[in-house]
mmCIF file of C-alpha atoms and ligand atoms in Angstrom:
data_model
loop_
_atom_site.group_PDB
_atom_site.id
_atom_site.type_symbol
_atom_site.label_atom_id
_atom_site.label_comp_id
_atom_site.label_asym_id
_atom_site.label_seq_id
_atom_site.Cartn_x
_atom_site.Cartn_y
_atom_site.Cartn_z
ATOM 1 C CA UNK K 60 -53.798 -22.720 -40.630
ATOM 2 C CA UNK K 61 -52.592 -22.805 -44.124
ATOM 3 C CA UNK K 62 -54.655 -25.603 -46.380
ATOM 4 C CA UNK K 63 -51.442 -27.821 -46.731
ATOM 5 C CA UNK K 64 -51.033 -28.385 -42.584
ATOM 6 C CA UNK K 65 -54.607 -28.527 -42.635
ATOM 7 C CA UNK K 66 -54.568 -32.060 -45.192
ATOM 8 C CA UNK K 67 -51.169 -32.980 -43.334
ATOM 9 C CA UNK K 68 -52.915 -33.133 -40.346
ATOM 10 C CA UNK K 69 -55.684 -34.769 -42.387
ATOM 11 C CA UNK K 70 -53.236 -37.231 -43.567
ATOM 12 C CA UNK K 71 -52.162 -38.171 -40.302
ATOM 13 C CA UNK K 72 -55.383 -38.555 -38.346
ATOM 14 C CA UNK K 73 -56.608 -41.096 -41.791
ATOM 15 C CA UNK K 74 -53.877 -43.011 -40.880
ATOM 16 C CA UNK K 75 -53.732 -43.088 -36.791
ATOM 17 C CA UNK K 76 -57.960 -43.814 -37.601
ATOM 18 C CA UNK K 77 -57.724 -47.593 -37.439
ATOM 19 C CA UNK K 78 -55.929 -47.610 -33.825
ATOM 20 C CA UNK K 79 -58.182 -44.947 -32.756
ATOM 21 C CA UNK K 80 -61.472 -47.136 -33.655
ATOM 22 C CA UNK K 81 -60.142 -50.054 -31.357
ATOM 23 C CA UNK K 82 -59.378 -48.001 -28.536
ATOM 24 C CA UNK K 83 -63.015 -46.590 -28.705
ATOM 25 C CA UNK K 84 -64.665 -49.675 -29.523
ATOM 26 C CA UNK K 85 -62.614 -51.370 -25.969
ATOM 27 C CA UNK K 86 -63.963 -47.897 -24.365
ATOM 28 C CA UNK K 87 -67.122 -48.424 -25.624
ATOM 29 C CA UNK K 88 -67.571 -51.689 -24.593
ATOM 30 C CA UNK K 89 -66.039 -51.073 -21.272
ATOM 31 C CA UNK K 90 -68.595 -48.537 -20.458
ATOM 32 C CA UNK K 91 -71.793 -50.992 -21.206
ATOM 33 C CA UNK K 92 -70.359 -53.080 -18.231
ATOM 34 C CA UNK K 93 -70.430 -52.034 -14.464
ATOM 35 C CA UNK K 94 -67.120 -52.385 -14.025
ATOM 36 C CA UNK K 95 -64.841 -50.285 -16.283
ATOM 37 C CA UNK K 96 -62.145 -49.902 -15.018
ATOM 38 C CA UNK K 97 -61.586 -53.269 -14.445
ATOM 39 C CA UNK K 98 -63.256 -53.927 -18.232
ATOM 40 C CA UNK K 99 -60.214 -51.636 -19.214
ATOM 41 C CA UNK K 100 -57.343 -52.770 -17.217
ATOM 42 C CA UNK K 101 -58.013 -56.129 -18.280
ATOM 43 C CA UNK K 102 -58.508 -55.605 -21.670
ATOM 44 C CA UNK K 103 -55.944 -53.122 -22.884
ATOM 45 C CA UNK K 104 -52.774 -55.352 -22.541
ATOM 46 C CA UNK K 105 -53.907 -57.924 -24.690
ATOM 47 C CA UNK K 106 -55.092 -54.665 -27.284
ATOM 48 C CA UNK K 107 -57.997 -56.616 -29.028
ATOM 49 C CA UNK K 108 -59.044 -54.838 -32.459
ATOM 50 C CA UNK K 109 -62.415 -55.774 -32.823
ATOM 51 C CA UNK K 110 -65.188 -57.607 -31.429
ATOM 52 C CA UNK K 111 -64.333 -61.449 -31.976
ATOM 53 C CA UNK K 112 -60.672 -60.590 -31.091
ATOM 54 C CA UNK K 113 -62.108 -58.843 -27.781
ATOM 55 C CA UNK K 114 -63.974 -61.666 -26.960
ATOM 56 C CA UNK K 115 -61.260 -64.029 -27.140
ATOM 57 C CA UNK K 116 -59.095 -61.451 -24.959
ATOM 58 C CA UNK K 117 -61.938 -61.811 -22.400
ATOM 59 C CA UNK K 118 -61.752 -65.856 -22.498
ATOM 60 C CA UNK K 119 -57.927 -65.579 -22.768
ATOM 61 C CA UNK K 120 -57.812 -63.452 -18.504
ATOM 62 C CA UNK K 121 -60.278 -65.950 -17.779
ATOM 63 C CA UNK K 122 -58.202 -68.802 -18.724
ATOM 64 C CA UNK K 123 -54.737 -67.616 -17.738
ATOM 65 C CA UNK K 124 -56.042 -66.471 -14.365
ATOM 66 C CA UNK K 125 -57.525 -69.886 -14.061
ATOM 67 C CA UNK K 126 -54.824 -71.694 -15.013
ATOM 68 C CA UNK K 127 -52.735 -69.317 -12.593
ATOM 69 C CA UNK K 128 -54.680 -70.344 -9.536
ATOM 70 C CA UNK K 129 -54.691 -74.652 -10.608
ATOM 71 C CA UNK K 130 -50.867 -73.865 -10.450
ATOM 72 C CA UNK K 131 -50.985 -72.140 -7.285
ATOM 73 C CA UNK K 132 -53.180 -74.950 -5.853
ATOM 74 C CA UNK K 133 -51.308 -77.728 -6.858
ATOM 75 C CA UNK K 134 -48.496 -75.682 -4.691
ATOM 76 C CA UNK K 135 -50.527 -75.743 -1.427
ATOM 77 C CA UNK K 136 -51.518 -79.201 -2.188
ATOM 78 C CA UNK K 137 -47.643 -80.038 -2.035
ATOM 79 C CA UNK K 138 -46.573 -77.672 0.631
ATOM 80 C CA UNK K 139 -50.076 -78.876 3.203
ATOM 81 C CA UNK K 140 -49.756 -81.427 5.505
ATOM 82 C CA UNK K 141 -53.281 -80.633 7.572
ATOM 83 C CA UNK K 142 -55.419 -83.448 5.434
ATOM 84 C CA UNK K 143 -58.659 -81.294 5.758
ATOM 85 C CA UNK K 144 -57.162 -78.505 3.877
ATOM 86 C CA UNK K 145 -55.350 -80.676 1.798
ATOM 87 C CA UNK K 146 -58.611 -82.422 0.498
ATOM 88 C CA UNK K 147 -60.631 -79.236 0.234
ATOM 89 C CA UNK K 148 -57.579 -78.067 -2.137
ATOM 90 C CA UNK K 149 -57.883 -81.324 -4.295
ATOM 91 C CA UNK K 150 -61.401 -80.919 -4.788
ATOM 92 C CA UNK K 151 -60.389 -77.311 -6.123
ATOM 93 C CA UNK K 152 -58.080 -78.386 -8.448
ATOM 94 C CA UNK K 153 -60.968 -81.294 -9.530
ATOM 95 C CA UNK K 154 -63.437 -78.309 -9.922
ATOM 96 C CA UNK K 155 -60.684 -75.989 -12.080
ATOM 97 C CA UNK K 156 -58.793 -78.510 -14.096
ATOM 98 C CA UNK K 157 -61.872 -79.595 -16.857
ATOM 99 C CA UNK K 158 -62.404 -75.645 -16.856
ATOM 100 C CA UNK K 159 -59.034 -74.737 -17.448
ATOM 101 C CA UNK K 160 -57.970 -78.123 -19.884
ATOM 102 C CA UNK K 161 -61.294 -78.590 -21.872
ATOM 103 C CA UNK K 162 -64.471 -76.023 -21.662
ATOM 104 C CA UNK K 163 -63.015 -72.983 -21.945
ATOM 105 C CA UNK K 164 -60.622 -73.488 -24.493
ATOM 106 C CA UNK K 165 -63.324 -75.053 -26.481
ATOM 107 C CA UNK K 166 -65.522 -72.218 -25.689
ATOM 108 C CA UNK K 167 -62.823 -69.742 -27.263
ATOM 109 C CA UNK K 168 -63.003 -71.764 -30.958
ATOM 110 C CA UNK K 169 -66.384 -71.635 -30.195
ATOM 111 C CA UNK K 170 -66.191 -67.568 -30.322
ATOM 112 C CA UNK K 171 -63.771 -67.692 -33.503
ATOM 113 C CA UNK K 172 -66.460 -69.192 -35.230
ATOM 114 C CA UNK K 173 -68.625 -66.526 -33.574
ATOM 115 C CA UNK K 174 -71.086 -68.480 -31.307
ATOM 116 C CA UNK K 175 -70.654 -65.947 -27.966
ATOM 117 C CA UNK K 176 -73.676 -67.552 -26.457
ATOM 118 C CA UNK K 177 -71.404 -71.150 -25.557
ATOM 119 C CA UNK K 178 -69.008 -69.006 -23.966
ATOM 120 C CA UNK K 179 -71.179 -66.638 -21.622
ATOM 121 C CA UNK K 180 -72.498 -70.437 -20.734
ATOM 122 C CA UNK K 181 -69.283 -71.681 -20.337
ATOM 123 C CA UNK K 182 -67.634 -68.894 -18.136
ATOM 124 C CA UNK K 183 -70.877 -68.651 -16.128
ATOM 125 C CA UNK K 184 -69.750 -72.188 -14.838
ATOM 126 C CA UNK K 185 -66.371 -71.272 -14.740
ATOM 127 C CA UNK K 186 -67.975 -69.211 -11.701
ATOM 128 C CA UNK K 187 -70.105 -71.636 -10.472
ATOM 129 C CA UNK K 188 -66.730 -74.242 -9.679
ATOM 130 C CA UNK K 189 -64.741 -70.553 -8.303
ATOM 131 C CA UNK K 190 -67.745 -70.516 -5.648
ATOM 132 C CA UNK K 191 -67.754 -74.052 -4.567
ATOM 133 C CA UNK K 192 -63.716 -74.237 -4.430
ATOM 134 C CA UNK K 193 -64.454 -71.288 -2.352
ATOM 135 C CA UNK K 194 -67.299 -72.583 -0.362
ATOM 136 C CA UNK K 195 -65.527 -76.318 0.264
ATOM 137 C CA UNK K 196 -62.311 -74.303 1.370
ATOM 138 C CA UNK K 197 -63.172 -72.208 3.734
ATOM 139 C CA UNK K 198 -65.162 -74.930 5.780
ATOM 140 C CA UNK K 199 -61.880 -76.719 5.982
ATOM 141 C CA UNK K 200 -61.293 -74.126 8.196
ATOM 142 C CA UNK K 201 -57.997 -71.685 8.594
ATOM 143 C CA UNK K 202 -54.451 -72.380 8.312
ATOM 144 C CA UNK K 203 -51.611 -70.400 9.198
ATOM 145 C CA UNK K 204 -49.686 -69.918 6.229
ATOM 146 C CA UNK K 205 -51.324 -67.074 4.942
ATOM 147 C CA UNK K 206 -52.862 -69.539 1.981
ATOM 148 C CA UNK K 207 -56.261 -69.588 3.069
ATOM 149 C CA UNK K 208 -56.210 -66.025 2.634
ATOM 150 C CA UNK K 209 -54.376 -65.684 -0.562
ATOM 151 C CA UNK K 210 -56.357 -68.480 -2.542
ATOM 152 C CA UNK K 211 -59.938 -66.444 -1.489
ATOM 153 C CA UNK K 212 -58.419 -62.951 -3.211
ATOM 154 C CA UNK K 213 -57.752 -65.881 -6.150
ATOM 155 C CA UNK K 214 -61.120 -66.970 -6.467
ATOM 156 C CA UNK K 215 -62.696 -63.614 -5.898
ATOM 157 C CA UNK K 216 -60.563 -62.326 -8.410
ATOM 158 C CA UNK K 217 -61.744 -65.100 -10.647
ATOM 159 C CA UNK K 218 -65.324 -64.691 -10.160
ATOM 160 C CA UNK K 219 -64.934 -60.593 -10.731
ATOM 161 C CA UNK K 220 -63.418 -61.644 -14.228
ATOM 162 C CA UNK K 221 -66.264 -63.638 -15.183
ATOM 163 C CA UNK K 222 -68.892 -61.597 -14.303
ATOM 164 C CA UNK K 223 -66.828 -59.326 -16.691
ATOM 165 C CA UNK K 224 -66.219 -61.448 -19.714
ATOM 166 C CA UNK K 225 -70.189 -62.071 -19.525
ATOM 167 C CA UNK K 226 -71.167 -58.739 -19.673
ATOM 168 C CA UNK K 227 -68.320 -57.859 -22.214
ATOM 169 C CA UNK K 228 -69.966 -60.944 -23.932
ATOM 170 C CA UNK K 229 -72.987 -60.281 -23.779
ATOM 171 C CA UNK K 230 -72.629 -56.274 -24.834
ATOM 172 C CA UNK K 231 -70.844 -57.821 -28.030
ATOM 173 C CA UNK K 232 -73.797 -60.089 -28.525
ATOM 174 C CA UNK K 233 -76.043 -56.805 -28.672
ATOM 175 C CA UNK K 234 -73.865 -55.590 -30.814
ATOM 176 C CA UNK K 235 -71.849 -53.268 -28.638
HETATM 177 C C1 NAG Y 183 -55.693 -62.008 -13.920
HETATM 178 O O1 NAG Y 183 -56.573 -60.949 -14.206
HETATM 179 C C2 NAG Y 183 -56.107 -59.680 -13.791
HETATM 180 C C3 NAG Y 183 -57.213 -58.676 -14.068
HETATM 181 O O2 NAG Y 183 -57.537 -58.643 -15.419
HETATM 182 C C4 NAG Y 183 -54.820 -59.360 -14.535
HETATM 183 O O3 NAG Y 183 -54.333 -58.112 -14.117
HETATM 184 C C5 NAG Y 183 -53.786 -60.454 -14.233
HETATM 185 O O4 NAG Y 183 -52.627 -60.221 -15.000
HETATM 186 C C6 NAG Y 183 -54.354 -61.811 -14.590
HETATM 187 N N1 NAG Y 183 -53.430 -62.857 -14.178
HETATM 188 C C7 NAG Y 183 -52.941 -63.743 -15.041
HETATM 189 C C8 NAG Y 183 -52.036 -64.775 -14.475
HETATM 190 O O5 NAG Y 183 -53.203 -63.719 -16.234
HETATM 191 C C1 NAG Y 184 -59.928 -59.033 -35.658
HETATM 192 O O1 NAG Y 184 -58.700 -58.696 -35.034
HETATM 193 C C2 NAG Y 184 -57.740 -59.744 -34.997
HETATM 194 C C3 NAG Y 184 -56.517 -59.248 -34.256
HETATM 195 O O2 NAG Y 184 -56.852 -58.685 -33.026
HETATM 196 C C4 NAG Y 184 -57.405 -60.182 -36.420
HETATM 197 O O3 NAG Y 184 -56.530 -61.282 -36.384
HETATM 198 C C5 NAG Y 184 -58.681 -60.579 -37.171
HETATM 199 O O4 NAG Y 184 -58.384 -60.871 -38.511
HETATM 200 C C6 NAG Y 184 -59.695 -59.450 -37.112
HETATM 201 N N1 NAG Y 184 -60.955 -59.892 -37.714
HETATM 202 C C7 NAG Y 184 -61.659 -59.125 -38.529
HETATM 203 C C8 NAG Y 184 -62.952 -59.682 -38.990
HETATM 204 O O5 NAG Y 184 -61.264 -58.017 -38.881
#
């Protein structure tokens, strides 16, 4: 390889460094978590390019898919006319709605001014209100719309994405 490719090619990985480093350091962090796959999948749209911005990626699923599922709620709660499942889905949306509106966006400026600790506390809440939407829905028993069965893969979805963003979180907190 003649010496002018060789500082072409030289060249070219300098400047393709900077995108390379974020991949690795969402690889990197994805592979101090048990689930990296997920960890990756969830990550890599939002491309985060360091560690505060991956942090705030992690809040930003967990908020969106949160949000998501209030919306999806406040659909059943329309659509249901059996007043069991109908009050089991209000007390969902009651559980979600200070999550969604108040603690986790404050948890996210929290991160921007680089206090990960609130967060990991506020997400591992997040989880606790997932479990008891889950646990106060299912003992109001089945329906036969499918929704039963579609807000569970909601909330399980939900409480896999936190137990991501706190090990994410807490990798970041050890430094990576
Ligand atoms: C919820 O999280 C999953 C997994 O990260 C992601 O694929 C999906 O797009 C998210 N949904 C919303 C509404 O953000
Ligand atoms: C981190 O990355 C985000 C974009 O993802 C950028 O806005 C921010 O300035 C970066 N912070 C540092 C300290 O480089």
């Amino acid at each position: 390889m003649s010496t002018r490719v060789a500082a072409a090619l030289l060249l070219l990985l300098a400047t393709f460094a900077p995108t390379h480093s974020s991949d690795d350091l969402i690889d990197k962090i994805c592979k101090t978590t048990p689930f990296y796959e997920f960890c990756e999948a969830s990550l890599r749209p939002l491309s985060p390019e360091n560690a505060t911005s991956i942090a705030a990626a992690m809040a930003t699923v967990v908020l969106r898919n949160m949000t998501d599922t209030l919306g999806f709620i406040q659909s059943q709660i329309r659509r249901s006319r059996d007043p069991a499942a109908e009050r089991a889905l209000a007390e969902c949306a009651e559980l979600y709605r200070p999550v969604v509106k108040f603690n986790i966006p404050q948890a996210i400026d929290a991160m921007r001014r680089g206090d990960l600790g609130f967060a990991v506390y506020v997400i591992g809440d997040a989880e606790k209100q997932a479990d008891a939407c889950q646990k106060g829905f299912s003992a109001a028993g089945d329906d036969d719309d499918g929704s039963t069965a579609a807000l569970t893969a909601r909330n399980k979805l939900l409480k896999d994405l936190c137990d991501l963003a706190i090990a994410v979180l807490k990798s970041l907190m050890k430094g990576g």
